[in-house]
Coordinates of C-alpha atoms in Angstrom, one line a residue:
M1 CA 0.0 0.0 0.0
R2 CA 1.2 3.4 -0.9
L3 CA 0.8 6.2 1.8
S4 CA 0.0 8.6 -0.8
Q5 CA -3.0 6.8 -1.4
M6 CA -4.0 5.7 2.0
L7 CA -6.7 7.6 4.3
L8 CA -4.2 8.1 7.0
V9 CA -4.2 11.4 9.3
T10 CA -1.9 11.4 12.1
L11 CA -2.0 14.0 15.0
R12 CA 1.0 15.6 16.9
E13 CA -1.1 16.4 20.0
D14 CA -2.9 13.9 22.5
P15 CA -6.7 14.0 22.1
A16 CA -8.5 15.7 24.9
E17 CA -10.8 12.7 25.7
A18 CA -7.9 10.1 25.9
E19 CA -6.4 9.2 29.4
I20 CA -4.0 6.3 28.8
P21 CA -1.0 6.2 26.5
S22 CA -2.5 3.4 24.1
H23 CA -5.8 5.5 23.8
K24 CA -3.9 8.4 22.9
L25 CA -1.6 6.8 20.5
L26 CA -4.4 4.9 18.7
V27 CA -6.1 8.1 17.8
R28 CA -2.9 10.1 17.1
A29 CA -1.6 7.4 14.7
G30 CA -4.7 7.2 12.7
Y31 CA -5.8 3.8 13.9
I32 CA -9.4 4.6 15.1
R33 CA -11.6 7.5 15.0
R34 CA -14.0 8.5 17.8
I35 CA -17.8 8.6 16.4
G36 CA -19.5 9.0 19.8
S37 CA -19.0 8.1 23.5
G38 CA -17.3 4.6 23.5
I39 CA -18.0 4.2 19.8
Y40 CA -15.0 4.1 17.4
A41 CA -14.3 3.4 13.7
Y42 CA -11.4 1.2 12.9
M43 CA -9.5 2.6 10.3
P44 CA -7.4 0.7 7.7
L45 CA -4.4 0.3 9.8
M46 CA -6.4 -0.9 12.9
W47 CA -8.4 -3.2 10.7
R48 CA -5.6 -5.2 9.6
V49 CA -4.2 -5.4 13.3
L50 CA -7.7 -6.9 14.1
Q51 CA -7.9 -9.2 11.2
K52 CA -4.4 -10.6 12.2
I53 CA -5.4 -11.1 15.6
S54 CA -8.8 -12.8 14.6
Q55 CA -6.7 -15.0 12.3
I56 CA -4.5 -16.2 15.1
V57 CA -7.4 -16.8 17.4
R58 CA -9.4 -18.7 14.4
E59 CA -6.3 -21.0 13.8
E60 CA -5.9 -21.8 17.5
M61 CA -9.5 -22.4 18.0
N62 CA -9.7 -24.5 14.9
A63 CA -6.6 -26.5 16.1
A64 CA -8.5 -27.3 19.4
G65 CA -11.4 -28.7 17.6
A66 CA -14.0 -25.9 17.9
Q67 CA -16.4 -24.9 15.1
E68 CA -16.7 -21.4 13.7
T69 CA -20.2 -20.0 13.5
L70 CA -22.1 -16.7 13.7
L71 CA -24.8 -16.0 16.2
P72 CA -27.5 -13.2 16.1
Q73 CA -26.8 -10.0 17.7
L74 CA -30.3 -9.2 18.6
Q75 CA -31.7 -11.6 21.3
P76 CA -35.2 -12.1 22.5
S77 CA -35.6 -11.2 26.2
E78 CA -37.6 -14.6 26.9
L79 CA -34.3 -16.5 26.4
W80 CA -32.5 -14.5 29.1
K81 CA -35.7 -14.7 31.3
E82 CA -35.4 -18.4 31.1
S83 CA -31.9 -18.3 32.5
G84 CA -32.8 -15.7 35.1
R85 CA -30.4 -13.1 33.9
W86 CA -32.4 -10.4 32.2
D87 CA -32.9 -8.4 35.3
T88 CA -29.3 -8.9 36.4
Y89 CA -28.2 -7.6 32.8
T90 CA -30.8 -4.8 32.4
K91 CA -31.3 -3.7 36.1
A92 CA -28.5 -5.1 38.5
E93 CA -25.4 -4.6 36.3
G94 CA -27.3 -2.7 33.5
I95 CA -24.8 -3.4 30.9
M96 CA -27.2 -4.7 28.2
F97 CA -28.7 -2.5 25.5
A98 CA -32.3 -3.3 25.8
L99 CA -35.1 -2.2 23.5
V100 CA -38.9 -3.0 22.4
D101 CA -39.8 -3.4 18.8
R102 CA -43.0 -2.2 17.1
Q103 CA -44.8 -5.4 18.2
E104 CA -43.8 -4.6 21.9
R105 CA -41.4 -7.4 22.2
E106 CA -38.5 -6.8 24.4
L107 CA -35.0 -7.4 22.9
G108 CA -31.5 -7.2 24.1
L109 CA -28.2 -6.3 21.9
G110 CA -25.9 -9.2 23.0
P111 CA -23.1 -8.6 25.4
T112 CA -22.6 -12.4 25.5
H113 CA -24.4 -15.4 24.0
E114 CA -24.9 -18.2 26.6
E115 CA -28.6 -18.2 26.0
V116 CA -28.6 -18.2 22.3
I117 CA -26.2 -21.0 22.1
T118 CA -27.9 -23.0 24.9
T119 CA -31.2 -22.7 23.0
I120 CA -29.5 -24.0 19.8
A121 CA -28.0 -27.0 21.7
R122 CA -31.3 -27.7 23.2
D123 CA -33.0 -27.9 19.9
M124 CA -30.1 -30.0 18.3
I125 CA -28.1 -32.2 20.7
R126 CA -30.1 -35.3 21.6
S127 CA -27.6 -37.9 22.2
Y128 CA -24.2 -38.4 23.9
R129 CA -23.1 -39.7 20.6
Q130 CA -23.0 -36.0 19.5
L131 CA -20.9 -34.9 22.3
P132 CA -18.6 -33.1 22.8
Q133 CA -19.2 -29.9 20.7
N134 CA -17.5 -26.5 20.8
L135 CA -18.9 -23.6 18.8
Y136 CA -17.2 -20.1 18.5
Q137 CA -17.7 -16.8 16.7
I138 CA -15.8 -13.7 16.1
Q139 CA -18.3 -10.8 16.1
T140 CA -19.3 -7.2 17.5
K141 CA -20.7 -7.2 21.0
F142 CA -22.3 -4.6 23.0
R143 CA -22.2 -3.2 26.5
D144 CA -23.9 -0.3 27.9
E145 CA -21.0 1.4 29.9
I146 CA -22.1 3.9 32.2
R147 CA -18.7 5.8 31.7
P148 CA -17.1 4.7 28.6
R149 CA -13.4 5.4 28.9
F150 CA -9.8 4.3 27.7
G151 CA -10.7 3.9 24.1
L152 CA -11.3 0.3 23.1
M153 CA -10.6 -0.9 26.6
R154 CA -14.0 0.0 28.0
G155 CA -16.2 0.9 24.8
R156 CA -19.8 0.4 24.1
E157 CA -19.1 -1.8 21.3
F158 CA -16.4 -4.3 20.7
I159 CA -15.0 -7.3 18.6
M160 CA -14.9 -10.5 20.7
K161 CA -14.3 -14.2 20.3
D162 CA -16.6 -16.3 22.3
A163 CA -16.9 -20.0 22.4
Y164 CA -19.4 -22.3 24.1
S165 CA -18.7 -26.1 24.8
F166 CA -21.0 -29.0 25.6
D167 CA -19.9 -32.2 27.2
A168 CA -21.6 -35.1 28.8
D169 CA -19.9 -34.9 32.2
E170 CA -17.5 -32.6 34.4
E171 CA -14.6 -34.9 33.2
G172 CA -15.2 -34.0 29.7
L173 CA -15.7 -30.3 30.6
K174 CA -12.3 -30.3 32.2
K175 CA -10.7 -31.8 29.3
T176 CA -12.3 -29.1 27.1
Y177 CA -11.5 -26.4 29.4
Q178 CA -7.8 -27.4 29.4
K179 CA -7.8 -27.2 25.7
M180 CA -9.2 -23.8 25.6
H181 CA -6.6 -22.8 28.3
D182 CA -3.7 -24.2 26.1
A183 CA -5.4 -22.5 23.0
Y184 CA -5.4 -19.1 24.8
C185 CA -1.7 -19.4 26.0
N186 CA -0.9 -20.2 22.2
I187 CA -2.7 -17.3 21.0
L188 CA -0.9 -14.8 23.4
R189 CA 2.4 -16.3 22.7
R190 CA 1.9 -16.0 19.0
T191 CA 0.8 -12.4 19.4
G192 CA 4.1 -11.8 21.1
L193 CA 2.6 -10.5 24.4
E194 CA 3.7 -10.8 28.0
F195 CA 0.8 -12.4 29.9
R196 CA -0.3 -14.1 33.0
A197 CA -3.1 -16.5 33.4
V198 CA -4.9 -16.0 36.7
D199 CA -7.6 -17.5 39.0
A200 CA -10.7 -15.3 38.6
D201 CA -14.2 -14.6 40.0
S202 CA -17.0 -15.8 37.8
G203 CA -19.2 -12.8 38.1
A204 CA -22.6 -12.6 36.3
I205 CA -21.6 -15.4 33.9
G206 CA -21.5 -17.7 36.7
G207 CA -20.1 -21.2 37.0
S208 CA -17.6 -23.2 39.3
G209 CA -14.2 -22.1 38.2
S210 CA -12.7 -19.5 35.8
Q211 CA -9.3 -18.0 34.7
E212 CA -8.6 -14.6 33.3
F213 CA -5.7 -14.0 30.8
M214 CA -4.0 -10.6 31.6
V215 CA -1.7 -8.7 29.5
L216 CA 0.8 -7.2 32.0
A217 CA 0.9 -3.5 31.7
E218 CA 1.5 -0.7 34.4
A219 CA -1.8 1.0 33.3
G220 CA -4.0 -2.2 33.7
E221 CA -7.2 -1.8 35.4
D222 CA -6.8 -5.1 37.4
E223 CA -4.5 -6.0 40.0
V224 CA -3.0 -9.4 40.0
L225 CA -1.5 -11.0 43.0
Y226 CA 1.1 -13.9 42.2
T227 CA 3.9 -15.8 43.7
D228 CA 7.4 -16.1 42.5
D229 CA 7.2 -19.8 42.3
G230 CA 4.8 -19.6 39.6
K231 CA 2.4 -21.9 41.1
Y232 CA -0.4 -19.3 42.0
A233 CA -1.8 -16.2 40.5
A234 CA -5.3 -14.6 40.8
N235 CA -7.1 -11.5 40.3
V236 CA -7.4 -9.6 43.5
E237 CA -11.1 -10.0 43.5
K238 CA -10.6 -13.9 43.8
A239 CA -7.2 -14.1 45.4
I240 CA -6.9 -16.1 48.7
A241 CA -3.9 -16.0 51.0
L242 CA -3.0 -16.4 54.8
P243 CA -3.3 -13.3 56.8
P244 CA -0.6 -12.3 59.3
D245 CA -0.8 -14.1 62.6
A246 CA -2.9 -12.4 65.3
E247 CA -0.9 -11.0 68.3
A248 CA -1.8 -11.9 71.8
S249 CA -4.5 -9.7 73.2
P250 CA -3.4 -7.5 76.1
F251 CA -6.9 -7.8 77.6
T252 CA -7.9 -10.6 80.0
N253 CA -11.0 -9.3 81.5
Y254 CA -14.3 -8.4 79.7
K255 CA -15.2 -4.7 80.4
K256 CA -16.6 -1.6 78.6
L257 CA -14.3 1.3 78.3
E258 CA -14.9 4.8 77.3
T259 CA -13.0 5.4 74.0
P260 CA -13.9 8.9 72.8
G261 CA -13.4 9.8 69.0
T262 CA -12.2 6.4 68.1
A263 CA -14.5 5.4 65.2
T264 CA -11.6 4.1 63.1
I265 CA -9.4 1.1 63.8
E266 CA -6.3 3.2 63.8
K267 CA -7.6 5.6 66.4
L268 CA -9.0 2.8 68.5
C269 CA -5.7 1.0 68.6
Q270 CA -3.7 4.1 69.4
F271 CA -6.1 4.8 72.3
L272 CA -5.9 1.1 73.7
K273 CA -2.5 0.6 72.9
C274 CA -3.3 -2.6 71.1
S275 CA -2.8 -4.4 67.7
P276 CA -5.5 -4.1 65.0
T277 CA -5.2 -8.1 65.0
N278 CA -6.8 -7.9 68.5
V279 CA -10.0 -6.1 67.2
V280 CA -13.2 -7.6 65.7
K281 CA -14.5 -5.0 63.1
N282 CA -18.2 -5.1 62.2
V283 CA -19.0 -3.8 58.8
L284 CA -22.4 -3.0 57.9
Y285 CA -23.8 -3.3 54.2
Q286 CA -27.0 -3.0 52.4
A287 CA -27.8 -5.7 49.8
V288 CA -30.8 -5.3 47.4
F289 CA -31.9 -8.6 45.7
D290 CA -33.6 -8.9 42.3
S291 CA -36.8 -9.8 44.1
G292 CA -36.8 -6.1 45.3
M293 CA -36.0 -7.2 49.1
T294 CA -33.4 -5.4 50.9
A295 CA -31.3 -7.1 53.7
L296 CA -28.9 -5.4 56.1
V297 CA -25.8 -7.4 56.3
L298 CA -23.1 -7.4 58.9
V299 CA -19.7 -8.7 58.4
H300 CA -17.4 -9.5 61.4
I301 CA -13.7 -9.4 60.4
R302 CA -10.4 -8.9 62.1
G303 CA -9.5 -5.2 62.5
D304 CA -6.3 -5.3 60.1
Q305 CA -8.4 -6.8 57.2
D306 CA -10.6 -5.4 54.8
V307 CA -13.9 -6.9 53.1
N308 CA -13.6 -8.0 49.5
D309 CA -17.0 -6.9 48.2
V310 CA -16.9 -9.4 45.3
K311 CA -16.6 -12.2 47.6
L312 CA -19.1 -10.8 50.0
Q313 CA -21.6 -10.5 47.0
N314 CA -20.8 -14.2 46.0
E315 CA -21.7 -15.3 49.5
L316 CA -25.1 -13.4 49.5
T317 CA -26.0 -14.6 46.0
K318 CA -25.8 -18.3 47.5
I319 CA -28.7 -17.3 50.0
A320 CA -30.6 -15.0 47.4
D321 CA -33.4 -17.6 47.5
R322 CA -34.3 -16.9 51.1
F323 CA -35.1 -13.3 50.0
G324 CA -37.2 -14.4 47.1
G325 CA -34.4 -13.7 44.4
K326 CA -31.6 -15.3 42.3
T327 CA -28.9 -12.6 42.6
I328 CA -27.8 -9.2 44.1
I329 CA -28.8 -6.0 42.2
S330 CA -26.6 -3.6 44.4
L331 CA -24.2 -4.1 47.5
T332 CA -23.4 -0.9 49.3
V333 CA -22.4 0.6 52.5
P334 CA -25.5 2.7 53.5
D335 CA -25.0 6.4 54.2
A336 CA -26.8 8.4 56.8
E337 CA -29.6 9.4 54.3
T338 CA -30.3 5.7 53.1
Q339 CA -30.2 4.4 56.8
Q340 CA -33.3 6.6 57.4
K341 CA -35.4 4.4 55.1
W342 CA -35.2 1.3 57.3
A343 CA -33.6 2.4 60.6
A344 CA -35.9 2.2 63.5
K345 CA -33.2 4.3 65.5
S346 CA -30.1 5.7 65.0
L347 CA -27.3 3.3 64.6
P348 CA -23.9 3.7 66.5
L349 CA -21.7 3.9 63.5
G350 CA -18.0 3.2 64.2
Y351 CA -19.1 1.3 67.5
I352 CA -21.5 -1.3 66.3
S353 CA -21.0 -4.6 68.2
P354 CA -21.3 -8.1 66.9
G355 CA -24.5 -8.6 68.8
I356 CA -26.3 -5.5 67.8
S357 CA -30.0 -5.9 67.9
D358 CA -32.4 -6.6 65.3
S359 CA -34.6 -4.0 66.7
Y360 CA -32.5 -1.3 64.9
I361 CA -34.2 -2.3 61.8
Q362 CA -37.9 -1.1 60.9
P363 CA -38.9 -4.1 58.8
S364 CA -41.5 -3.8 56.1
K365 CA -42.6 -5.6 53.0
D366 CA -39.2 -4.8 51.2
I367 CA -37.0 -4.8 54.3
A368 CA -35.9 -8.1 55.8
P369 CA -36.4 -7.9 59.7
K370 CA -33.1 -9.4 60.8
F371 CA -29.3 -8.8 60.1
V372 CA -27.8 -11.2 58.0
R373 CA -24.6 -11.9 59.9
F374 CA -21.3 -13.3 58.5
I375 CA -18.1 -13.9 60.2
D376 CA -14.9 -13.9 58.3
Q377 CA -12.2 -16.7 59.2
T378 CA -9.8 -14.0 60.4
A379 CA -12.1 -13.4 63.4
V380 CA -13.4 -16.9 64.3
D381 CA -10.5 -17.9 66.6
L382 CA -10.0 -14.3 68.3
E383 CA -10.0 -14.3 72.1
N384 CA -10.3 -11.5 74.4
F385 CA -10.7 -9.1 71.5
V386 CA -11.8 -5.6 71.3
T387 CA -15.1 -4.7 69.7
G388 CA -17.9 -2.2 69.5
S389 CA -20.4 -1.9 72.2
D390 CA -23.5 -0.4 70.5
D391 CA -22.9 2.8 72.4
S392 CA -21.1 5.8 70.7
D393 CA -17.6 6.5 72.2
Y394 CA -17.5 3.3 74.1
H395 CA -15.9 -0.1 73.2
V396 CA -15.5 -3.5 75.1
V397 CA -12.3 -5.3 75.6
G398 CA -11.6 -8.9 76.6
A399 CA -14.6 -10.2 74.6
N400 CA -15.2 -13.7 73.5
W401 CA -17.4 -15.7 71.2
G402 CA -19.7 -17.8 72.8
K403 CA -19.7 -15.9 75.9
E404 CA -20.3 -12.3 75.4
F405 CA -21.3 -12.6 71.8
Q406 CA -22.8 -15.5 69.8
K407 CA -20.8 -16.5 66.8
P408 CA -22.7 -16.4 63.6
D409 CA -23.2 -19.8 61.8
R410 CA -22.1 -18.5 58.5
V411 CA -18.3 -18.6 58.5
V412 CA -16.8 -17.4 55.2
D413 CA -13.6 -16.0 53.5
V414 CA -14.5 -12.6 52.5
R415 CA -11.2 -10.9 53.4
K416 CA -9.2 -9.1 50.6
A417 CA -5.8 -10.8 50.0
K418 CA -3.0 -8.0 49.6
V419 CA 0.6 -7.9 48.9
G420 CA 2.9 -9.4 51.5
D421 CA 0.4 -12.1 52.6
R422 CA 1.6 -15.6 52.9
A423 CA 0.6 -18.0 50.1
A424 CA -2.0 -20.5 51.0
H425 CA -0.1 -23.2 48.9
D426 CA 3.4 -22.4 50.4
P427 CA 3.5 -20.1 53.4
T428 CA 7.3 -19.4 52.7
Q429 CA 5.9 -17.7 49.5
T430 CA 4.4 -14.2 49.8
L431 CA 2.2 -12.6 47.3
K432 CA 3.6 -10.0 44.9
T433 CA 1.6 -7.5 42.7
A434 CA 1.3 -6.6 39.2
R435 CA -1.1 -4.7 37.0
G436 CA -2.8 -6.4 34.1
I437 CA -5.5 -5.8 31.4
E438 CA -8.1 -8.5 31.2
I439 CA -8.3 -9.7 27.5
G440 CA -9.5 -13.2 28.0
H441 CA -11.7 -15.2 30.4
I442 CA -12.6 -18.8 30.4
F443 CA -15.4 -20.5 32.6
Q444 CA -16.4 -24.0 33.7
L445 CA -20.2 -23.3 33.5
G446 CA -21.3 -26.7 34.6
T447 CA -25.1 -27.1 34.3
K448 CA -26.1 -23.5 35.2
Y449 CA -27.6 -22.8 31.9
S450 CA -28.6 -26.2 30.8
K451 CA -30.6 -26.8 33.8
A452 CA -32.4 -23.4 33.6
M453 CA -33.1 -23.7 30.0
N454 CA -33.7 -27.5 29.9
A455 CA -30.9 -28.4 27.5
T456 CA -30.4 -32.1 28.0
Y457 CA -29.1 -35.2 26.2
T458 CA -29.8 -38.8 26.4
N459 CA -26.8 -40.7 27.9
E460 CA -25.7 -44.4 27.2
Q461 CA -28.2 -45.8 29.8
G462 CA -31.0 -43.9 28.1
E463 CA -31.3 -41.2 30.9
E464 CA -31.9 -37.5 30.4
M465 CA -29.0 -35.5 31.5
P466 CA -28.2 -31.8 31.6
L467 CA -25.5 -30.8 29.1
V468 CA -22.3 -29.7 31.0
M469 CA -21.1 -26.2 29.6
G470 CA -18.0 -24.1 29.4
C471 CA -17.7 -20.7 27.9
Y472 CA -14.6 -19.0 26.6
G473 CA -14.1 -15.4 25.7
I474 CA -11.2 -13.2 24.3
G475 CA -11.4 -9.4 23.3
V476 CA -10.0 -9.0 19.9
S477 CA -10.2 -5.3 19.9
R478 CA -9.3 -5.0 23.6
L479 CA -6.2 -7.3 23.0
A480 CA -5.1 -4.9 20.1
Q481 CA -5.2 -2.0 22.5
A482 CA -3.6 -4.0 25.1
A483 CA -0.6 -4.8 22.9
I484 CA 0.1 -1.0 22.5
E485 CA -0.4 -0.3 26.3
Q486 CA 2.2 -3.0 26.9
S487 CA 4.8 -1.5 24.4
Y488 CA 5.3 1.8 23.3
D489 CA 7.8 4.7 23.7
K490 CA 7.9 8.5 23.6
D491 CA 7.7 8.4 19.8
G492 CA 4.8 6.1 19.3
I493 CA 3.5 2.6 18.9
I494 CA 5.7 -0.6 19.1
L495 CA 3.7 -3.5 17.9
P496 CA 4.9 -7.1 17.8
V497 CA 5.5 -8.3 14.2
A498 CA 2.7 -10.8 14.3
I499 CA 0.0 -8.3 14.7
A500 CA 1.6 -5.1 13.2
P501 CA -0.6 -3.8 10.1
Y502 CA 2.6 -4.2 8.0
H503 CA 5.9 -5.7 8.4
A504 CA 7.9 -3.0 6.8
I505 CA 7.7 0.6 5.4
V506 CA 10.0 1.8 2.8
M507 CA 10.7 5.4 3.0
I508 CA 11.7 7.9 0.2
P509 CA 13.4 10.9 2.0
N510 CA 13.2 13.0 -1.1
V511 CA 10.6 12.1 -3.8
N512 CA 12.2 14.4 -6.3
D513 CA 15.5 12.3 -6.2
A514 CA 15.1 9.8 -9.0
D515 CA 17.5 7.4 -7.6
Q516 CA 15.7 7.2 -4.4
V517 CA 12.4 6.8 -5.8
S518 CA 13.6 3.9 -8.0
A519 CA 15.3 2.2 -5.4
A520 CA 12.2 2.5 -3.2
E521 CA 9.8 1.2 -5.8
K522 CA 11.9 -1.9 -6.5
L523 CA 12.2 -2.8 -2.9
Y524 CA 8.6 -2.2 -2.4
T525 CA 7.6 -4.5 -5.2
E526 CA 10.2 -7.3 -4.2
L527 CA 9.1 -7.4 -0.6
N528 CA 5.7 -7.8 -1.3
Q529 CA 6.1 -10.4 -3.9
A530 CA 8.4 -12.2 -1.2
G531 CA 5.5 -12.1 1.3
V532 CA 6.8 -9.1 3.4
E533 CA 3.8 -6.9 3.8
T534 CA 5.1 -3.5 2.9
L535 CA 4.1 0.0 3.1
L536 CA 5.7 2.6 0.8
D537 CA 5.9 6.2 1.9
D538 CA 5.8 8.0 -1.3
R539 CA 4.2 11.2 0.0
N540 CA 5.6 14.7 -1.1
E541 CA 6.5 15.4 2.6
R542 CA 9.6 16.6 4.5
A543 CA 11.6 13.5 5.7
G544 CA 11.3 14.7 9.2
V545 CA 7.3 14.5 8.9
K546 CA 7.8 10.9 7.5
F547 CA 10.2 9.8 10.0
K548 CA 8.0 10.9 12.7
D549 CA 4.9 9.1 11.1
A550 CA 6.9 6.0 10.8
E551 CA 7.8 6.0 14.4
L552 CA 4.1 6.9 15.5
I553 CA 2.3 4.3 13.4
G554 CA 4.8 1.6 14.7
I555 CA 5.6 -0.5 11.7
P556 CA 8.3 -3.1 12.9
Y557 CA 11.0 -2.4 10.1
R558 CA 11.8 0.8 8.3
I559 CA 13.9 0.8 5.1
V560 CA 15.2 4.2 4.0
T561 CA 16.6 4.9 0.5
G562 CA 19.0 7.6 1.7
K563 CA 22.5 8.6 1.6
S564 CA 23.7 5.0 1.6
L565 CA 22.4 4.6 -1.9
K566 CA 25.5 5.8 -3.5
D567 CA 27.3 2.6 -1.9
G568 CA 24.4 0.3 -2.9
K569 CA 23.0 0.1 0.4
V570 CA 19.9 1.1 2.5
E571 CA 19.4 1.9 6.0
L572 CA 17.2 -0.9 8.1
V573 CA 15.8 0.4 11.3
A574 CA 14.3 -2.0 13.9
R575 CA 11.2 0.0 15.6
S576 CA 11.5 -1.9 18.8
T577 CA 15.2 -1.5 19.5
K578 CA 15.9 1.6 17.0
A579 CA 19.0 -0.5 16.1
V580 CA 20.3 0.9 12.5
Q581 CA 22.1 -1.3 10.0
E582 CA 23.2 -0.7 6.4
V583 CA 22.2 -3.5 4.4
A584 CA 23.0 -4.1 0.5
I585 CA 20.1 -3.6 -1.6
G586 CA 20.3 -7.3 -2.9
D587 CA 20.2 -8.7 0.7
V588 CA 17.2 -6.5 2.0
V589 CA 14.5 -9.2 1.1
S590 CA 16.2 -12.0 2.7
T591 CA 17.5 -10.0 5.7
L592 CA 13.9 -8.8 6.5
K593 CA 12.3 -12.4 5.9
E594 CA 14.9 -13.8 8.3
A595 CA 14.1 -11.0 10.9
I596 CA 10.4 -11.5 10.7
A597 CA 10.7 -15.2 11.0
N598 CA 12.7 -14.9 14.2
A599 CA 10.4 -12.4 15.6
M600 CA 7.4 -14.5 15.1
R601 CA 9.0 -17.7 16.8

């Protein structure tokens, strides 16, 4: 392709709406163009990148035995109501674009396709002889982001590969899941990115187990906790670890003490001269279920620990049926104004005890009459602890479970793991941290959707059994931007050879110099004929402009037909290292082919 004929407009200044380097560079380099909030056009250079990523994904999925298909973007609400996710996606998380057609039928623009694929499987898979099956698609998805930002990282439409597997049993699912794990590792290795596979929370997709694939980058939205031995890595939302050991309590007798102005753990411990590990902290939450019911939740946790809201939401989802629901619409720490809607009397915030009376709640048809009480594992074995007294400016010390306070039945792990914690698999290992961009997520769904939607098959014994499912997503457009977030410099984009829009760019410093033009044209033709995807910068621009644009758009190799021509040579520059070498014109094709082959190994 000749740059003189390409629709390419580069910018010297960062766009005002861009916050992170990759977003700034994609716009400045002319890869994408903003059309609306969270909506972008993929320009010619970007489209080539996306096609290359898609092809790598396609090849690895096909090699793993998956079959490509294309599913409808418009989805009837009835399917989502069957699975129980319509309210979750349109009300709770609110991420689905929902609409009503002229016949008053509700539809959604698909952010994911579990319901559609399960319907197809229900209609088409009858016998164990048809299993296993794995179907995938690469297409545009939609997500109604409240605040679209970071370009393609959090847009309102995006390109994604999603696959769905069907097996006869859990053993079959695990084999398919491992195949997909290996395929994802192959995809990321082939794209040339540094990545880490981590344990993850399954979120609204559901299922028993999942892993995220993180492209490591300083600007990553997600925090990854890992160990140096390579045996553990998890998203901070999912991570488990061993907390520090609790210190011995300095208190031996139970008593109530005046502790003015100590509504925080730090102030309390300073006042009482004790360790935060001696304190039971009582954290109040308000949970709203999809049934419309509100429950007040108390979490008792050791004073030096914090509650992981994702883990807590998962625990509440497990008991949602007790409140007439299936899931949580919201989980918040209620402010003073919110408390007025359900509080029978003013709560002693900062001084709440583990035994606070349910009489603080004014029950109604929408408000549960009792606190839902959880105790975190870190607080279970504490003795002679410090905690609130339900009386402002007073705490109790020397308290014990089973004596002064009843221990809740629901013992959970809802603590937030953090850097420096001891690893659960090996206490000699401590957790380290890295930032990552999630570009892939694989799930063991089990029978969550097949049972809800009655998707069954007949086994060898003639019994009707639910299909055992998995789902596997990878963000194609997100991966493209993540690659730039991982690798750039002050001059522009540095894309790996495997996914760069072109392998090389031949540059003519002076288009009025016949020798430069002739040599460039010859190389341009020979390189393309040899399979080296090559651009020709034949624009009538100053050499400085061309050099800046070549750096900005990030083509891996630059060939300059400049001063070295008089010696029968050209200048070859590697974008990633900026290493410069002079190469004989007759050796350019072989030199580049070798360099590209090495880079893609």
